[in-house]
Coordinates of C-alpha atoms in Angstrom, one line a residue:
M25 CA 162.5 120.2 49.8
G26 CA 162.7 117.3 52.2
S27 CA 162.6 117.7 56.2
M28 CA 165.9 118.5 57.9
P29 CA 167.7 115.4 59.0
R30 CA 168.3 114.4 62.9
S31 CA 171.7 114.7 64.1
I32 CA 172.8 111.2 65.5
W33 CA 175.8 112.6 67.3
K34 CA 176.8 115.8 69.4
G35 CA 180.2 116.3 70.5
A36 CA 183.7 118.6 69.7
I37 CA 186.7 118.5 67.6
S38 CA 189.8 119.4 69.6
F39 CA 192.1 121.3 66.9
G40 CA 195.3 122.1 69.1
L41 CA 193.8 124.3 71.9
V42 CA 190.7 125.2 69.7
T43 CA 187.6 123.3 70.3
I44 CA 184.9 123.2 67.8
P45 CA 181.5 122.2 68.9
I46 CA 179.7 119.8 66.2
K47 CA 176.6 118.1 65.2
L48 CA 177.0 115.1 63.2
Y49 CA 174.6 113.8 60.3
S50 CA 174.4 110.9 58.1
A51 CA 175.5 111.9 54.6
T52 CA 173.9 108.9 53.0
E53 CA 170.6 107.2 52.7
E54 CA 169.9 103.9 50.8
K55 CA 167.1 103.6 48.6
D56 CA 166.6 100.0 48.4
I57 CA 163.0 98.6 48.3
S58 CA 162.3 96.9 51.6
F59 CA 160.4 93.8 52.0
R60 CA 158.6 91.7 54.8
Q61 CA 158.5 88.0 55.1
V62 CA 154.9 86.8 54.6
H63 CA 153.1 83.6 54.2
A64 CA 152.8 83.1 50.3
E65 CA 149.3 81.6 50.7
D66 CA 147.6 84.6 52.6
G67 CA 150.1 87.4 52.8
G68 CA 150.1 87.1 56.7
R69 CA 153.3 88.6 58.1
I70 CA 155.7 86.2 59.8
K71 CA 156.6 86.9 63.5
Y72 CA 159.5 85.6 65.6
K73 CA 159.7 85.1 69.1
R74 CA 162.7 86.0 71.4
I75 CA 163.2 82.4 72.9
C76 CA 165.6 81.6 75.8
D77 CA 167.3 78.2 74.7
K78 CA 167.6 77.3 78.8
D79 CA 164.0 77.9 80.0
G80 CA 162.1 78.1 76.8
K81 CA 160.2 81.5 77.7
E82 CA 159.9 84.3 75.6
I83 CA 162.3 87.2 76.6
P84 CA 161.0 90.7 76.7
F85 CA 163.5 93.4 75.1
S86 CA 164.0 94.8 78.5
E87 CA 165.5 91.8 79.9
I88 CA 167.9 91.2 77.0
A89 CA 171.5 92.0 77.5
K90 CA 174.7 91.7 75.1
G91 CA 176.7 88.6 76.0
Y92 CA 180.4 87.9 75.0
E93 CA 180.9 84.2 74.5
A94 CA 184.7 83.4 75.2
P95 CA 186.1 80.1 73.2
D96 CA 186.0 78.2 76.6
G97 CA 182.1 78.6 76.7
R98 CA 182.2 81.2 79.4
M99 CA 179.7 84.3 79.0
A100 CA 180.5 87.9 79.8
I101 CA 177.2 89.5 80.0
L102 CA 177.5 93.4 79.5
E103 CA 174.8 96.1 80.6
K104 CA 173.7 99.4 78.8
S105 CA 176.1 101.3 81.4
D106 CA 179.0 98.9 80.9
F107 CA 179.3 100.6 77.3
D108 CA 178.3 104.1 78.5
D109 CA 181.0 104.1 80.9
L110 CA 183.7 103.3 78.8
P111 CA 187.1 105.1 79.6
L112 CA 187.2 106.5 76.3
P113 CA 188.8 109.8 75.5
S114 CA 187.2 110.0 72.2
A115 CA 183.7 109.4 73.7
K116 CA 182.6 113.0 73.0
Q117 CA 186.1 114.7 71.9
V118 CA 187.0 114.0 68.2
E119 CA 191.0 114.6 68.5
V120 CA 193.0 115.6 65.7
V121 CA 196.0 113.2 65.7
Q122 CA 197.4 114.0 62.2
F123 CA 197.1 115.7 58.9
V124 CA 197.7 113.8 55.8
D125 CA 197.2 114.1 52.0
A126 CA 193.8 112.4 51.5
E127 CA 195.1 110.7 48.5
E128 CA 197.4 108.6 50.6
I129 CA 194.3 106.9 52.3
D130 CA 193.3 103.8 50.4
P131 CA 189.5 104.2 49.4
T132 CA 189.2 100.7 50.9
Y133 CA 189.3 102.2 54.4
I134 CA 186.4 104.4 54.0
N135 CA 183.4 103.2 55.7
K136 CA 180.6 105.6 56.0
T137 CA 180.2 109.4 55.3
Y138 CA 178.8 112.3 57.9
F139 CA 178.1 115.9 57.6
L140 CA 179.7 118.1 60.1
E141 CA 177.5 121.2 61.3
A142 CA 178.8 123.7 63.9
D143 CA 177.0 123.9 67.0
G144 CA 176.3 126.9 68.8
P145 CA 179.6 128.9 69.1
G146 CA 181.3 126.6 66.9
A147 CA 180.8 128.5 63.5
K148 CA 184.0 130.4 63.6
P149 CA 186.7 127.8 64.7
Y150 CA 184.6 125.5 62.2
V151 CA 185.3 127.9 59.6
L152 CA 189.1 128.4 60.6
L153 CA 189.4 124.4 60.4
R154 CA 187.6 124.2 56.9
D155 CA 189.7 127.1 55.4
A156 CA 193.0 126.1 56.9
L157 CA 192.3 122.4 55.7
D158 CA 191.4 124.0 52.1
K159 CA 194.4 125.9 51.9
T160 CA 196.9 123.4 52.8
G161 CA 195.1 120.4 50.7
K162 CA 195.3 118.3 54.0
A163 CA 192.8 116.2 55.6
A164 CA 192.7 115.8 59.5
L165 CA 193.1 111.9 61.0
V166 CA 190.9 111.8 64.0
K167 CA 189.6 109.2 66.5
V168 CA 185.8 109.1 67.4
A169 CA 183.4 107.1 69.3
I170 CA 180.3 106.7 67.8
R171 CA 177.7 104.1 68.8
S172 CA 179.7 102.4 71.3
R173 CA 182.7 101.7 68.8
E174 CA 186.0 103.9 68.5
Q175 CA 186.9 104.2 65.0
L176 CA 189.3 106.2 63.0
A177 CA 188.3 109.0 60.8
M178 CA 189.2 111.6 58.4
I179 CA 187.9 115.0 57.9
R180 CA 188.1 116.7 54.8
T181 CA 186.2 119.7 53.2
K182 CA 183.8 119.8 50.6
G183 CA 182.6 123.3 49.2
D184 CA 181.8 125.3 52.5
L185 CA 181.2 121.6 54.5
L186 CA 183.5 119.5 56.5
L187 CA 182.9 115.9 55.8
M188 CA 183.9 113.2 58.2
H189 CA 184.5 109.8 56.6
T190 CA 184.9 106.8 59.4
M191 CA 187.2 104.1 58.7
L192 CA 188.2 100.6 59.2
W193 CA 190.9 99.5 61.3
P194 CA 193.8 98.2 59.5
D195 CA 193.2 94.7 60.8
E196 CA 189.7 94.8 59.3
L197 CA 191.0 94.9 56.0
R198 CA 191.6 91.5 54.4
D199 CA 194.6 90.6 52.4
G200 CA 193.6 90.3 48.6
E201 CA 197.1 89.0 47.4
F202 CA 195.2 85.7 46.7
A203 CA 193.0 87.0 44.1
A204 CA 196.0 88.4 42.0
P205 CA 196.5 86.6 38.6
A206 CA 199.7 84.6 38.6
S207 CA 202.9 86.2 37.9
D208 CA 203.7 84.7 34.8
V209 CA 200.6 86.0 33.1
S210 CA 201.6 88.8 30.6
V211 CA 199.9 91.1 28.0
S212 CA 201.7 92.6 24.5
D213 CA 202.2 96.0 23.8
A214 CA 199.6 96.0 21.3
E215 CA 196.9 94.8 23.7
V216 CA 198.0 97.5 26.2
T217 CA 197.8 100.2 23.5
M218 CA 194.3 98.8 22.2
A219 CA 193.0 98.9 25.9
Q220 CA 194.2 102.4 26.4
S221 CA 192.2 103.3 23.1
F222 CA 189.1 101.7 24.8
I223 CA 189.5 104.0 28.0
E224 CA 189.9 106.9 26.0
A225 CA 186.8 106.2 24.1
L226 CA 184.9 106.3 27.5
D227 CA 186.9 108.8 29.1
G228 CA 184.8 112.0 30.7
P229 CA 184.3 113.9 33.6
F230 CA 182.4 112.1 36.9
E231 CA 178.6 112.9 36.3
P232 CA 177.0 110.7 38.9
E233 CA 173.5 112.1 38.1
Q234 CA 173.6 110.4 34.6
Y235 CA 173.4 107.0 36.2
H236 CA 170.2 105.4 37.4
D237 CA 169.4 102.2 39.3
D238 CA 167.6 100.3 36.6
Y239 CA 167.0 97.6 39.0
R240 CA 165.1 99.2 41.6
A241 CA 162.9 101.0 38.9
A242 CA 162.2 97.5 37.2
L243 CA 161.3 96.2 40.7
E244 CA 159.4 99.1 41.4
E245 CA 157.4 98.3 38.4
V246 CA 156.8 95.0 39.3
V247 CA 155.5 95.8 42.9
N248 CA 153.2 98.6 41.6
A249 CA 151.5 96.2 39.1
K250 CA 151.1 93.6 41.9
L251 CA 149.4 96.4 43.9
S252 CA 147.0 97.6 41.1
G253 CA 146.5 94.3 39.4
S254 CA 147.7 95.5 36.2
P255 CA 149.5 93.1 33.6
M256 CA 153.4 92.6 34.7
P257 CA 155.7 94.7 32.9
S258 CA 157.6 92.7 30.0
E259 CA 160.9 92.3 29.2
D260 CA 162.6 94.2 26.8
S261 CA 162.6 92.7 23.4
E262 CA 165.9 93.5 22.3
E263 CA 168.1 90.5 22.6
A264 CA 171.3 90.8 24.3
P265 CA 174.3 90.1 21.9
E266 CA 175.8 86.8 22.2
E267 CA 179.3 86.9 23.6
A268 CA 182.0 84.9 21.7
E269 CA 184.9 83.4 23.3
V270 CA 187.5 85.9 23.5
V271 CA 190.4 84.7 21.6
D272 CA 192.2 87.7 20.1
L273 CA 192.1 90.5 22.8
V274 CA 193.3 93.3 20.2
A275 CA 190.2 92.3 17.8
A276 CA 187.8 92.3 20.5
L277 CA 189.1 95.7 22.3
R278 CA 188.8 97.2 18.6
A279 CA 185.2 96.0 18.5
S280 CA 184.8 97.4 22.0
V281 CA 186.3 100.9 20.8
D282 CA 184.0 101.1 17.8
A283 CA 180.8 100.1 19.7
A284 CA 181.8 102.6 22.4
K285 CA 182.3 105.4 19.8
K286 CA 178.7 104.7 18.3
R287 CA 177.1 104.9 21.8
R288 CA 178.6 108.3 22.5
E289 CA 177.6 109.6 19.4
A290 CA 173.9 108.1 19.8
A291 CA 173.9 109.7 23.3
K292 CA 175.0 113.3 21.8
G293 CA 172.3 113.0 19.2
E294 CA 169.7 112.1 21.9
S295 CA 170.8 115.1 24.1
K296 CA 170.5 117.3 21.0
T297 CA 166.9 116.4 20.3
G298 CA 165.7 115.8 23.7

């Protein structure tokens, strides 16, 4: 088992007159491969200096502040204390402002996911909120300030846990109408029926563990080969099928359905013999 993650925030959920002390933990971690910028000739690391554009001097972190530049060029310089002393009621208190059906919230709003853990005497009221949400099928809409930023968030249940999904504000979501096809584009009933057949051919329960990051695995092979001086891994010799220009959607979908069924049968055969 891995080490216990560190909590990134401590506060309390205000559930009416009930207070639930909690700790917050990141529920996700990216598994991407990280690289350093280096000199291609000798592998030396590339370093960047923090230079002030007024006096040309290198500035230590202790002297760097955050500045907001107004449209007219004026600069407002904010210190750490300015952020710490913001008059936000949500700074350490997560107040439930509404209960909603989780299905009502467009997934585009969801930003990050966190685990909530009861802190100290918070176990009993934690279970109370969890079970109440479970029985009503609702999620709690809250406001919370994390890392100097107030955010809308949704608290919902998952098994024995309470999860919190921070959300974007409505004005942070772009209008995607520009990407919609023209209103005069239409498809036939036969084409829709064939598309439904393709969906049914690939229909199944969501099992995320069967999917893997092939790009990361291939990149790790290349990195390991470079480190060990081994021959570079070769590409898969199988040629990708050429994509023909789609003229007849029904015929293309029918071929897609046949191919999907064959893949399903092949996968079942492998699982039986594996």
